[in-house]
XYZ file of C-alpha atoms in Angstrom:
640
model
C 79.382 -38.739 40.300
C 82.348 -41.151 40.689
C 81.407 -44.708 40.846
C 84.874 -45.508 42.873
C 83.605 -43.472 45.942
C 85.119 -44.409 49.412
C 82.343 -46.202 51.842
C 80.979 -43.555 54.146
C 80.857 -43.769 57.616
C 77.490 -44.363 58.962
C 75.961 -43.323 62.576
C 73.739 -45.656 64.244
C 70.505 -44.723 66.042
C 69.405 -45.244 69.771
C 67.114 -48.326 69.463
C 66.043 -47.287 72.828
C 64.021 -49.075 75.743
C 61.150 -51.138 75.369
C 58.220 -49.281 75.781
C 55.774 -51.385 78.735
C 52.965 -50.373 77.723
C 53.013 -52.254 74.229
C 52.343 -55.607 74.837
C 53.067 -56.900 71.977
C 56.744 -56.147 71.988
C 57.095 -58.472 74.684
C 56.826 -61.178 71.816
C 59.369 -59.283 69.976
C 61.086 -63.140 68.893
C 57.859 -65.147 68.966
C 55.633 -66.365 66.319
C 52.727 -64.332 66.067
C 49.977 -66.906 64.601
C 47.141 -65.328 65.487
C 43.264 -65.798 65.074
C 41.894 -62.634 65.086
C 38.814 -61.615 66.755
C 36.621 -61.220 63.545
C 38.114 -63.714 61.372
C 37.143 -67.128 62.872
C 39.804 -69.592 61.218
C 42.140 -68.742 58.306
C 41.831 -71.600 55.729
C 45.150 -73.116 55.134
C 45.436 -76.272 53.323
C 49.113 -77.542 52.769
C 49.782 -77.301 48.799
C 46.350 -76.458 47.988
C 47.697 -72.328 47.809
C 44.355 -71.495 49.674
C 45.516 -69.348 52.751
C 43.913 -66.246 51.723
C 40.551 -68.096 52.020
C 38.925 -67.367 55.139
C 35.746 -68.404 56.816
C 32.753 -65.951 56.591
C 31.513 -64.028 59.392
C 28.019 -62.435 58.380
C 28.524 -59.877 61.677
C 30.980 -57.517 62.179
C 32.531 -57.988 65.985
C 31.467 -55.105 68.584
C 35.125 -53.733 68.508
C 34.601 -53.332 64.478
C 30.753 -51.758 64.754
C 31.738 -49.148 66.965
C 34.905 -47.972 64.461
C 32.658 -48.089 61.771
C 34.783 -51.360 60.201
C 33.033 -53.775 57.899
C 32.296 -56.954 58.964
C 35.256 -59.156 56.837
C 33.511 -61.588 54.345
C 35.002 -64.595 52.320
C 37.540 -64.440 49.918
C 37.269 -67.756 47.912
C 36.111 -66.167 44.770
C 39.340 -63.890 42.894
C 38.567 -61.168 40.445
C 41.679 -62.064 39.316
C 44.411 -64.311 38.981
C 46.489 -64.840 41.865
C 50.178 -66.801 43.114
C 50.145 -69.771 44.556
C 50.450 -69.726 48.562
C 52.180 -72.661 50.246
C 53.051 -72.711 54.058
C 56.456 -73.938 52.915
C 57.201 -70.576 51.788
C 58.814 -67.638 52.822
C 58.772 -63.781 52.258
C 60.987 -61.863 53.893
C 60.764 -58.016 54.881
C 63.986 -56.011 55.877
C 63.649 -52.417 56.832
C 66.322 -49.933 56.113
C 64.946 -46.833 57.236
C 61.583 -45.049 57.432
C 60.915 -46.409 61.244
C 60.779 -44.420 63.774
C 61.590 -41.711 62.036
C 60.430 -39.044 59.187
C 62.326 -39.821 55.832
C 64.900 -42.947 54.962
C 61.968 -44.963 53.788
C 63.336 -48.239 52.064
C 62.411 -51.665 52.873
C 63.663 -54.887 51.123
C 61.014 -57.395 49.889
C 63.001 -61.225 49.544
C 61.579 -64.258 48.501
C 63.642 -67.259 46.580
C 66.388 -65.536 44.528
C 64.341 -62.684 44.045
C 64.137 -58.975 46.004
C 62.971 -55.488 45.041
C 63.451 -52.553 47.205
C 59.975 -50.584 47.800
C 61.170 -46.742 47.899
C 64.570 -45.486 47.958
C 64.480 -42.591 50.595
C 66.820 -39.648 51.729
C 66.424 -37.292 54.880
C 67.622 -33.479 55.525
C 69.729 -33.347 58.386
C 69.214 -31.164 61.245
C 70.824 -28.698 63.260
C 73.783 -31.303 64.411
C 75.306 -32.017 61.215
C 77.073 -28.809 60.030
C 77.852 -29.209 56.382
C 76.258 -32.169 55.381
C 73.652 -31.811 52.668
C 71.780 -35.191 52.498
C 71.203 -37.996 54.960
C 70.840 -41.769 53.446
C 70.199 -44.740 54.999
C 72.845 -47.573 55.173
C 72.907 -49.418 52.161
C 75.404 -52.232 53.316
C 72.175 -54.596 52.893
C 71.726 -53.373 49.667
C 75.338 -54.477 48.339
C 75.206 -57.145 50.022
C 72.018 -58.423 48.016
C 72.703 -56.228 44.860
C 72.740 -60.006 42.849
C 69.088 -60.378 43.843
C 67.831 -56.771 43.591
C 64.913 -57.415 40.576
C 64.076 -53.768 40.990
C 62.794 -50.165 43.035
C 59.315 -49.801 43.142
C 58.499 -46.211 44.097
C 55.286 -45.506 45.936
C 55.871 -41.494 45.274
C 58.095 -38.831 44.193
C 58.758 -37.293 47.687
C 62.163 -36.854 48.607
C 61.983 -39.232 51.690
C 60.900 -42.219 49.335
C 63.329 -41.155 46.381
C 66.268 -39.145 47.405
C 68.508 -42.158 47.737
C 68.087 -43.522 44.490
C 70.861 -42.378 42.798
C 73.241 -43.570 45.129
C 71.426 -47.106 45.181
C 71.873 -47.688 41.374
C 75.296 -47.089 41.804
C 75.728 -49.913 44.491
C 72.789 -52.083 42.413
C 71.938 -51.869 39.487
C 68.142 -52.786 38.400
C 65.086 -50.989 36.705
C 63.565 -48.520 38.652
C 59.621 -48.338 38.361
C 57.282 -45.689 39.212
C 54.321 -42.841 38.125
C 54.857 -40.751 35.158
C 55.314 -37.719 37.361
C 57.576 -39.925 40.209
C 59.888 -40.997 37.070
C 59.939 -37.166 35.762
C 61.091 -35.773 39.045
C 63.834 -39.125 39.012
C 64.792 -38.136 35.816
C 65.882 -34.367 36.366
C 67.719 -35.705 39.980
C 69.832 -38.464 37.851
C 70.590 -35.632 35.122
C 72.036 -33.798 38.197
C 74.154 -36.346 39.473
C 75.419 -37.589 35.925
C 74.019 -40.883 35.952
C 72.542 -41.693 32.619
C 70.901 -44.652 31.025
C 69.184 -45.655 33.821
C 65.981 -48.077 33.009
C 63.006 -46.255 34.002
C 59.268 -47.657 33.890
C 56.462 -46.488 33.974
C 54.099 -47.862 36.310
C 49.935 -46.906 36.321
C 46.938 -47.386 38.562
C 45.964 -51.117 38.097
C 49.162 -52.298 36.599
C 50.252 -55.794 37.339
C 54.262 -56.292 37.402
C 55.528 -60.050 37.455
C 58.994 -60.239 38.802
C 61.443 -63.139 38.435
C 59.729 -66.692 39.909
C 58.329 -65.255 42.931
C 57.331 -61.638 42.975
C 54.085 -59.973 41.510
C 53.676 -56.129 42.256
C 50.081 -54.470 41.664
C 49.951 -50.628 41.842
C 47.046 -49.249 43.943
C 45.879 -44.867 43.327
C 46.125 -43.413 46.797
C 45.857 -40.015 47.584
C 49.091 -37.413 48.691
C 49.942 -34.560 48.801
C 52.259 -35.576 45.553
C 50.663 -36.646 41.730
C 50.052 -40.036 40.936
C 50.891 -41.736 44.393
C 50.161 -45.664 44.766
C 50.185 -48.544 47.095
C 51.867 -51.316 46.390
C 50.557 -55.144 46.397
C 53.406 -57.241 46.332
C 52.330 -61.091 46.510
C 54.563 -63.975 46.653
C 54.459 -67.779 47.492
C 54.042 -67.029 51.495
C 51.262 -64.571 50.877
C 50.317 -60.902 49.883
C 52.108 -58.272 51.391
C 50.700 -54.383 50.643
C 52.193 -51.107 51.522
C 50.395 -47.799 52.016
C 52.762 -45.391 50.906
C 51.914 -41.866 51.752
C 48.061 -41.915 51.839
C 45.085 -40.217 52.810
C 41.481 -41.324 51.627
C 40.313 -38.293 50.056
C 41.502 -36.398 47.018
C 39.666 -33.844 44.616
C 39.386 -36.143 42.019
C 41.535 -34.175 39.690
C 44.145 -35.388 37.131
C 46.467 -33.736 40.262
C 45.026 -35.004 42.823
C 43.337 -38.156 42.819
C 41.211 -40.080 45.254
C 42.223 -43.103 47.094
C 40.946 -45.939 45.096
C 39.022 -47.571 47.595
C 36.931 -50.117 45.241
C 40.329 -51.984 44.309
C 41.760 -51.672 47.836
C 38.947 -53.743 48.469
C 38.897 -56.183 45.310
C 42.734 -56.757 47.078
C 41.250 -57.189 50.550
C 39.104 -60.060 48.807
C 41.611 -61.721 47.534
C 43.045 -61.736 50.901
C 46.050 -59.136 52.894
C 48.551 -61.053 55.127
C 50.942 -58.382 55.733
C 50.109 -54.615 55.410
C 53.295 -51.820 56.189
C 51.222 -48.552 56.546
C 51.780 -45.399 57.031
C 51.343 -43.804 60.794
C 52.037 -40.138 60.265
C 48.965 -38.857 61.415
C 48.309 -41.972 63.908
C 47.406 -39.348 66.986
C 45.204 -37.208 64.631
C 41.462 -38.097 65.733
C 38.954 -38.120 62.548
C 39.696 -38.074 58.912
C 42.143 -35.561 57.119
C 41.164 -32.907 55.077
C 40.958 -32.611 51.079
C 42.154 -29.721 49.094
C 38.384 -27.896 48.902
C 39.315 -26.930 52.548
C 42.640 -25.010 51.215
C 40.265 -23.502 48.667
C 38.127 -21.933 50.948
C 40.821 -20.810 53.764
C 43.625 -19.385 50.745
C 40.459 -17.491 49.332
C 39.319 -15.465 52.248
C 43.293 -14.274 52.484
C 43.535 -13.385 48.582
C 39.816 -11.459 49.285
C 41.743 -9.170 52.092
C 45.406 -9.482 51.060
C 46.189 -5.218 49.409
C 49.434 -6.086 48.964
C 51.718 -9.149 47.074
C 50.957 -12.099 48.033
C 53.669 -14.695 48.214
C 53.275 -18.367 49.173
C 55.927 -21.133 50.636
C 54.742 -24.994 50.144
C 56.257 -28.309 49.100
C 57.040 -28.011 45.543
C 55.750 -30.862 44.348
C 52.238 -30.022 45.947
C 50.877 -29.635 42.176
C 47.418 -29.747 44.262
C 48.358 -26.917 46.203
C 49.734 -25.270 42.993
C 46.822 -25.587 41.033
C 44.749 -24.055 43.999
C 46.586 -21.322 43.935
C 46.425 -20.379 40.197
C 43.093 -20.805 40.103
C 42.867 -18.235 43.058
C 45.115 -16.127 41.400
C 42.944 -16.069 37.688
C 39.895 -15.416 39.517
C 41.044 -12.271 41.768
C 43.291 -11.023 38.746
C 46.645 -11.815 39.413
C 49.407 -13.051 38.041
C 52.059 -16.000 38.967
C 55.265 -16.221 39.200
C 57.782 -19.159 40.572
C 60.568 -18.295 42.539
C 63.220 -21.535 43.392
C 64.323 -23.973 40.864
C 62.404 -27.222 42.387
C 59.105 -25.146 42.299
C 60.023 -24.118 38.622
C 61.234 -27.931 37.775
C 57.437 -29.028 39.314
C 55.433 -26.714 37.397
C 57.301 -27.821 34.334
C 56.748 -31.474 34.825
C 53.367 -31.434 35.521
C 52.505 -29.289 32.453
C 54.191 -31.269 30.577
C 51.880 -34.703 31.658
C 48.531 -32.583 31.698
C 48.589 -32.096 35.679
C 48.539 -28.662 35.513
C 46.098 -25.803 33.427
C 48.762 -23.273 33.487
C 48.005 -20.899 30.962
C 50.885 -18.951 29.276
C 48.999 -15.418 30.143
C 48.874 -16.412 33.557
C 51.975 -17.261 34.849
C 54.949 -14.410 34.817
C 57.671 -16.158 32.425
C 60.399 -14.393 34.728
C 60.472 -13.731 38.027
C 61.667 -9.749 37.469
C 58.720 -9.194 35.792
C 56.566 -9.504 38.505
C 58.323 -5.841 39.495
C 56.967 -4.433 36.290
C 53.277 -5.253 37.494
C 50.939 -3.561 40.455
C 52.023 -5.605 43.434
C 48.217 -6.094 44.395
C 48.385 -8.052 41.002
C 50.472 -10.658 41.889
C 51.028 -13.785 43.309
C 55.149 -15.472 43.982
C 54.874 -19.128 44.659
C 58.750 -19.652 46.743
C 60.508 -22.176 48.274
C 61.806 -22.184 51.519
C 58.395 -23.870 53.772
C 61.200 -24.524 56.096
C 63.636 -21.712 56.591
C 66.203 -23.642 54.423
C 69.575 -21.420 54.416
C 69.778 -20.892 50.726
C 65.899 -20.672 50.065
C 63.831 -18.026 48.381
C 61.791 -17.030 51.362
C 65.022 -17.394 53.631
C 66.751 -14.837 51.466
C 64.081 -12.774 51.162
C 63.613 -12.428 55.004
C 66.955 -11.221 55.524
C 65.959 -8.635 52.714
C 69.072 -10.340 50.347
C 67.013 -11.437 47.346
C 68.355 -10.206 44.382
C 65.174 -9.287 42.626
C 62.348 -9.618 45.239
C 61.582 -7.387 48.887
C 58.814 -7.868 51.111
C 57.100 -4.623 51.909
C 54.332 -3.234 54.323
C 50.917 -4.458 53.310
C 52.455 -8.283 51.446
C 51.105 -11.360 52.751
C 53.355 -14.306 53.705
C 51.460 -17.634 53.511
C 52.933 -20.857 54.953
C 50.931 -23.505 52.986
C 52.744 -26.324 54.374
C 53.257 -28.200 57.817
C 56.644 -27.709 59.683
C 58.252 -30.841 59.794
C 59.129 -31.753 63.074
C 62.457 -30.637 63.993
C 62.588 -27.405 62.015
C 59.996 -24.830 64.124
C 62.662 -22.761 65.579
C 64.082 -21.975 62.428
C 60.931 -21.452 60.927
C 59.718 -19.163 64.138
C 62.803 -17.174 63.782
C 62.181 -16.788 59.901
C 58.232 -15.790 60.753
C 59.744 -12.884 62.917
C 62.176 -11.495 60.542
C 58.885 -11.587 57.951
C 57.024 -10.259 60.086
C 59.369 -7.095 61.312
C 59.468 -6.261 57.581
C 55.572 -5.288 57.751
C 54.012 -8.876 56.097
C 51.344 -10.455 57.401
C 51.715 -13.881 58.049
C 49.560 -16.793 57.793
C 50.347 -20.422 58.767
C 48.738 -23.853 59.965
C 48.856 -22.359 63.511
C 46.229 -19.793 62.139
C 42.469 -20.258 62.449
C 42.640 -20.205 58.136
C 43.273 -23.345 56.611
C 45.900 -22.640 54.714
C 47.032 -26.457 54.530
C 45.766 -29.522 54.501
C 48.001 -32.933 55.392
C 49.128 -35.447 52.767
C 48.844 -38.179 55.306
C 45.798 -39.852 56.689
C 44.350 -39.140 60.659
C 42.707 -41.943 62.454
C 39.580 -42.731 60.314
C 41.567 -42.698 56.979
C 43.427 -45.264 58.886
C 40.595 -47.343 59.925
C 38.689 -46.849 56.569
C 42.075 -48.229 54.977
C 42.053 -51.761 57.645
C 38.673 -52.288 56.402
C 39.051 -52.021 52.936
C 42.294 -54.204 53.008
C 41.561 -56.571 56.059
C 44.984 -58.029 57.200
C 46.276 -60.598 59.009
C 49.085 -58.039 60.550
C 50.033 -54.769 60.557
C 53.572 -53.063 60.672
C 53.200 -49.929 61.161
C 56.077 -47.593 59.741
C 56.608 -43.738 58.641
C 56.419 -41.958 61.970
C 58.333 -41.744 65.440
C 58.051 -44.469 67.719
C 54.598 -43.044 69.460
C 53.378 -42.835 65.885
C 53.680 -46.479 65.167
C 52.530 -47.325 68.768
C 48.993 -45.424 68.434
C 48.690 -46.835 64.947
C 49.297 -50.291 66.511
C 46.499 -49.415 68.738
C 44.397 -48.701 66.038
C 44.637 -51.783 64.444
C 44.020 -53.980 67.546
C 41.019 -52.096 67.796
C 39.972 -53.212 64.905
C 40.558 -56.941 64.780
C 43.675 -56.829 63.492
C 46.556 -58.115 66.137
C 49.366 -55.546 64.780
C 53.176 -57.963 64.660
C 56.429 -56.376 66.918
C 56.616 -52.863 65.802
C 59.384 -52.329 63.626
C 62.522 -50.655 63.854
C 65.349 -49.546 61.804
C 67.647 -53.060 60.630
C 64.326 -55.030 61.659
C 64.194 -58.349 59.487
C 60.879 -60.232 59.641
C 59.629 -63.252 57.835
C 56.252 -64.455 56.993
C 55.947 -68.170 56.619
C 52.801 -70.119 56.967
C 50.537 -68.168 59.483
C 53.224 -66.716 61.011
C 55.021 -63.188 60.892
C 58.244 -63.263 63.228
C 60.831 -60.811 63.554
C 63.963 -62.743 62.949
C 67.053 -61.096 63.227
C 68.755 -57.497 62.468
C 70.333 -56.228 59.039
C 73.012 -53.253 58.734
C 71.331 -50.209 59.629
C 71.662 -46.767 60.475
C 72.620 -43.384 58.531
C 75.349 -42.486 55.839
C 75.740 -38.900 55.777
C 76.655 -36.952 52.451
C 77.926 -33.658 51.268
C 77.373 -32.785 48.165
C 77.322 -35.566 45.467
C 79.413 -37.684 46.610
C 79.395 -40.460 48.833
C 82.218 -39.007 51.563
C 83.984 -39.733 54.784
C 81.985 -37.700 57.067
C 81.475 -39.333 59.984
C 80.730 -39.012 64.118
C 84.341 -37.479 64.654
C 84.052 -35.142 61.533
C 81.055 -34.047 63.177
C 82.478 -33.712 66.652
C 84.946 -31.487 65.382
C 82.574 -29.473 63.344
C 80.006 -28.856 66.383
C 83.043 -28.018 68.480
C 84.592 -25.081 65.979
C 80.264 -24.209 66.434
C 80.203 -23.931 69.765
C 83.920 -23.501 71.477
C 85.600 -21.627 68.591
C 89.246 -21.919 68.109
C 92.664 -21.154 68.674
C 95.390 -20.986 66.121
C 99.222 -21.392 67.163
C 102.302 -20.263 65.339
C 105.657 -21.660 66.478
C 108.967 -20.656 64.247
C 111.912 -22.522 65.100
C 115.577 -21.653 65.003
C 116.841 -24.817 62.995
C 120.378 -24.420 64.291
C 119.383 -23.921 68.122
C 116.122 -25.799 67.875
C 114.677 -22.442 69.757
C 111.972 -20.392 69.558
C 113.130 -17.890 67.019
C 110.326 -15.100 67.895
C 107.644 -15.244 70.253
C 104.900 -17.419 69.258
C 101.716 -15.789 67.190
C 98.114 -16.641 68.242
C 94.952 -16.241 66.074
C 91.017 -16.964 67.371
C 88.242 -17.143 66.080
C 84.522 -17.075 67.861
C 86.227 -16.914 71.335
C 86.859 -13.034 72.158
C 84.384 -10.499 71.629
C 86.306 -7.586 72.834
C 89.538 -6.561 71.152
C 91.224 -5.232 74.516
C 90.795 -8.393 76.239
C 91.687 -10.328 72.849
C 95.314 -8.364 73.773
C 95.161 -9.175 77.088
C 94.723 -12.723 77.052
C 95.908 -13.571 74.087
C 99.530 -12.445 75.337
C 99.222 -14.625 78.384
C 98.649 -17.704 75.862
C 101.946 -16.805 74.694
C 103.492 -16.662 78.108
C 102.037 -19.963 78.720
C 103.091 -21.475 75.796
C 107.120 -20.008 76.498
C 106.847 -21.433 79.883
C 105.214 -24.748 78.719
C 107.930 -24.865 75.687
C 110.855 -24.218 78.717
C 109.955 -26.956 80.736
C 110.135 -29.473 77.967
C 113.195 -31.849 78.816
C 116.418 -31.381 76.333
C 115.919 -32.461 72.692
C 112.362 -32.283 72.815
C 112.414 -29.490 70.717
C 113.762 -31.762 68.004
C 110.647 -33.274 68.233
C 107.457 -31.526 66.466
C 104.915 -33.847 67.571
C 105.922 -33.818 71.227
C 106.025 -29.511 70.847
C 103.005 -29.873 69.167
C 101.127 -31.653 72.014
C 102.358 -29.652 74.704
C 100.998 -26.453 73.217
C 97.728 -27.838 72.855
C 97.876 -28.991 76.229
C 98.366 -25.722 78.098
C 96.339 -23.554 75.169
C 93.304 -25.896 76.410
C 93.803 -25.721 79.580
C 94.796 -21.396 79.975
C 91.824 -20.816 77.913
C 89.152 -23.362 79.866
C 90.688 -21.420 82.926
C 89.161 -17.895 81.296
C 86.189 -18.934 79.762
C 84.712 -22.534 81.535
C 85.171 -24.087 77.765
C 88.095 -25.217 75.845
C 88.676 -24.018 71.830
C 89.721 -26.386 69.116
C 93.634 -25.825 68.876
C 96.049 -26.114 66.000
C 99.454 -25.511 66.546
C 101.961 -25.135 63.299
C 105.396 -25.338 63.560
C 107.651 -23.634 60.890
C 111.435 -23.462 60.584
C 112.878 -20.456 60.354
């Protein structure tokens, strides 16, 4: 991966309108010093680095009671040592991506001289970007600051909090921190991209990271749907500012999937939360999200009735939903096998760290030799949870896997959630399994066959009471997302600050968080490895050869006469469907390009670019006359 690639070109998002409902974004500019309804005064003493004290309220309010909320209590006493809070200071937050949307999650944490960039995201791009293979978020911020950048702190191996990181240590350089299993995952994506010697650290549950003067970052186990996920406490001179990550509140308790740590979310709630950026996913999910023991029980009742192979599509780094599985698989006598390279990298990994009881008898070292075993014997874990083109499951609906075929009697299990924006291809790929005789099974069925990473509305609430802050930004979900999780947190006592959108820069200063101003933003589009110019009118002209096909023109010129030496040639492509009318029309394009070519004044004809313009002209127009839509046109002119 070249280090001298060009800037990209970057599309910007819709901020949109206001929505009235949302009070609070009326206040969009204004300081939002509030006293909360169940904390009666925040004690703030100038200099004496006390405004995470506040006063004691025995009673929870009636808002609180009724959502089940603790009452808050007083944080004078520290379990542990603590920075220094003025009101002179300042923290700022600046959010690249991961607002109002799924994926692009980065946000910029500045304070003094120092910053550190908390995830590093990507995003896959959808159906109207033809040919592009990752989607980053602008990193113009980034370079600007890349002096300042102390370091990424990764909540979570997920591509939407990682995918972006090699192309951000390219532009800033800095140690990257994260989980054993995050930094594994890192390491195989750098090895991919050529980038070597990168500083990687490690970074556990209850680790305390000072950085530079001003920064101190305290990792928090939360549980995903992802190994070894954490919150992050990042405290600083204006106050304590904590991010969710990807959460929900209950886990197994296995070395794969851990609980939520609530007992030191709330040792850092005592010590006192000014700022928490939280996750709002599941925001309009009432009640609390499920664990894996609910996968257990909806996965076995298919492997009790399943005659045939089974095979099943999830997230690859679900090492949860892998382990489920196997264990499924040794107790009804079948063996596994992993079709997809990221499914194969995943196992590896997390065998490798003691996340996964794999044994060697169980699992199929190859995937042809699950054809040498009874196909009611086996089990084919496969990528492709979202119809991606070049996926196992893709390939193997359109019966053009090279070593696997679905046949009457197999079972198909989607043990994943669509992401939004991908159910028609999905839909489509569901009917193509299902016209090849599987039976298919996904979260639309009345098995649970998955459970979410991301916490509903009581995981939510459970995680304001454990943490108790003064705001709330809520991030990592569309706009309605963030809204209902806004509402959420008002319910609760907490007054949630402007919700934030892509570019938003806010500060916290004394007892005020204010949004302040607006930092590059928006989306840098890739292909490939490399950084490229691919930009809105690449894409125009992509979506157009999609959708209007195109037109091909061959002039050849008589160099002496500056004449047509032979009637022009025409080629098309996605335009005509039937080869006599192909004839037909095509040889009134060349009439109309003879004609056009005639009329041109004398001399013209010495003039490619003026020929070349007129032919495009009337091609456009002759063919928008026959079909109500105009090709793409090229016209080449040759001398004879």
């Amino acid at each position: 991966m070249s280090t001298k690639s060009k800037r990209p070109t970057k599309t910007h998002s819709s901020q949109g309108r206001r929505t009235k409902q949302h009070k609070t974004q009326k206040r969009q500019e204004e300081d939002i010093a509030r006293p909360t309804a169940h904390i009666s005064a925040a004690v703030r003493k100038e200099g004496t680095g006390t405004n995470n004290e506040r006063a004691n309220t025995d009673n929870p309010s009636p808002e609180k009671a009724s959502l089940g909320i603790p009452g808050d209590h007083r944080r004078a006493s520290r379990s542990q040592p603590s920075m220094e809070h003025s009101i002179k200071a300042s923290t700022r937050l600046a959010f690249l991506g991961g607002c109002g949307q799924f994926g692009l999650n980065m946000t910029c944490v500045e304070s003094g001289e120092d910053m550190i960039v908390v995830d590093c995201g990507a995003m896959f791009p959808n159906d109207e970007m033809p040919g592009i293979d990752w989607v980053l978020p602008d990193l113009t911020y980034l370079e600007q600051n890349k002096e300042r950048v102390r370091g990424y702190f990764l909540t979570h191996g997920h591509e939407d909090h990682i995918g972006a990181m090699p192309f951000a240590l390219e532009i800033a350089p800095a140690p990257v921190y994260g989980s054993p299993f995050t930094l594994a995952l890192l390491n195989d994506k750098f090895a991919e991209y050529g980038l070597h010697d990168v500083d990687l650290r490690q970074l556990k549950h209850g680790d305390t990271i000072p950085i530079g003067d001003n920064l101190v970052v305290d990792a928090l186990a939360v549980a995903h749907s992802i190994p070894q996920s954490y919150a992050l406490s990042v405290d600083s001179p204006a106050g304590r500012i904590v991010f969710s990550g990807d959460f929900k509140m209950t886990g197994t308790g296995s070395a794969c999937d851990q609980d939520t740590d609530r007992k030191s979310l709330e040792q850092m709630g005592n010590l006192g939360v000014d700022v928490l950026v939280a996750d709002s996913t599941n925001a309009l999910v009432p009640g609390t999200t499920a664990s894996e023991e609910t996968v257990l029980e909806g996965l076995e009742e298919i492997f009790v009735s399943s005659p045939g192979r089974i095979f099943v599509s999830l997230f690859s780094t679900n090492v949860a939903r892998i382990a489920t599985i196997c264990e499924l698989a040794k107790r009804f006598d079948r063996q596994v096998a992993f079709d997809g390279r990221s499914l194969q990298t995943t196992a590896r990994i997390a065998r490798d760290l003691g996340l996964l009881d794999l044994p060697h008898h169980l699992a199929l070292s190859d995937i042809e030799d699950v054809n040498k075993i009874p196909r009611r014997h086996s089990v084919v874990l496969v990528t492709g949870s979202q119809a991606e083109p070049r996926s196992s499951l893709s390939r193997l609906a359109v019966q053009n896997h090279s070593t696997l075929r679905i046949e009457p009697g197999d079972t198909v299990i989607f043990s994943s959630r669509i992401i939004p924006g991908r159910n028609r291809q999905v839909d489509r790929m569901v009917d193509r399994l299902c016209r090849l005789g599987a039976d298919v099974e996904d979260q639309r069925a009345t098995r649970s066959v998955h459970a979410s990473g991301h916490g509903s509305r009581q995981d939510l609430i459970d995680m304001l009471g454990l943490l108790r802050p003064r705001f709330v930004l809520p991030v990592h979900g569309r706009y309605r997302m963030q809204l209902a999780h806004a509402e959420i947190a008002g319910q609760c006592g907490v007054e949630a600050a402007p919700i934030p959108r892509n570019g938003a820069l806010f500060e916290l200063s004394g007892a005020a968080l204010k949004k302040i101003g607006q930092v590059p933003s928006g989306q840098v589009l890739v292909e490939g490895k490399e950084l490229g110019e691919v930009g809105l009118p690449v894409l125009r002209d992509r979506r157009a050869l999609a959708h209007t096909g195109m037109v091909v023109a061959v002039l050849l010129l008589d160099p002496t006469s500056k004449t047509l030496a032979r009637p022009p040639e025409l080629l098309s492509r996605g335009l005509i469907s039937s080869e006599q009318n192909r004839i037909d029309i095509m040889e009134g394009a060349r009439r109309e390009i003879e004609s056009a070519i005639a009329r041109l004044p004398h001399g013209a004809m010495a003039e490619p670019d003026e020929v070349s313009d007129t032919v495009r002209t009337e091609l456009r127009r002759y063919f928008r006359k026959h079909f109500s839509r105009a090709p793409v046109v090229l016209c080449l002119i040759l001398d004879l």
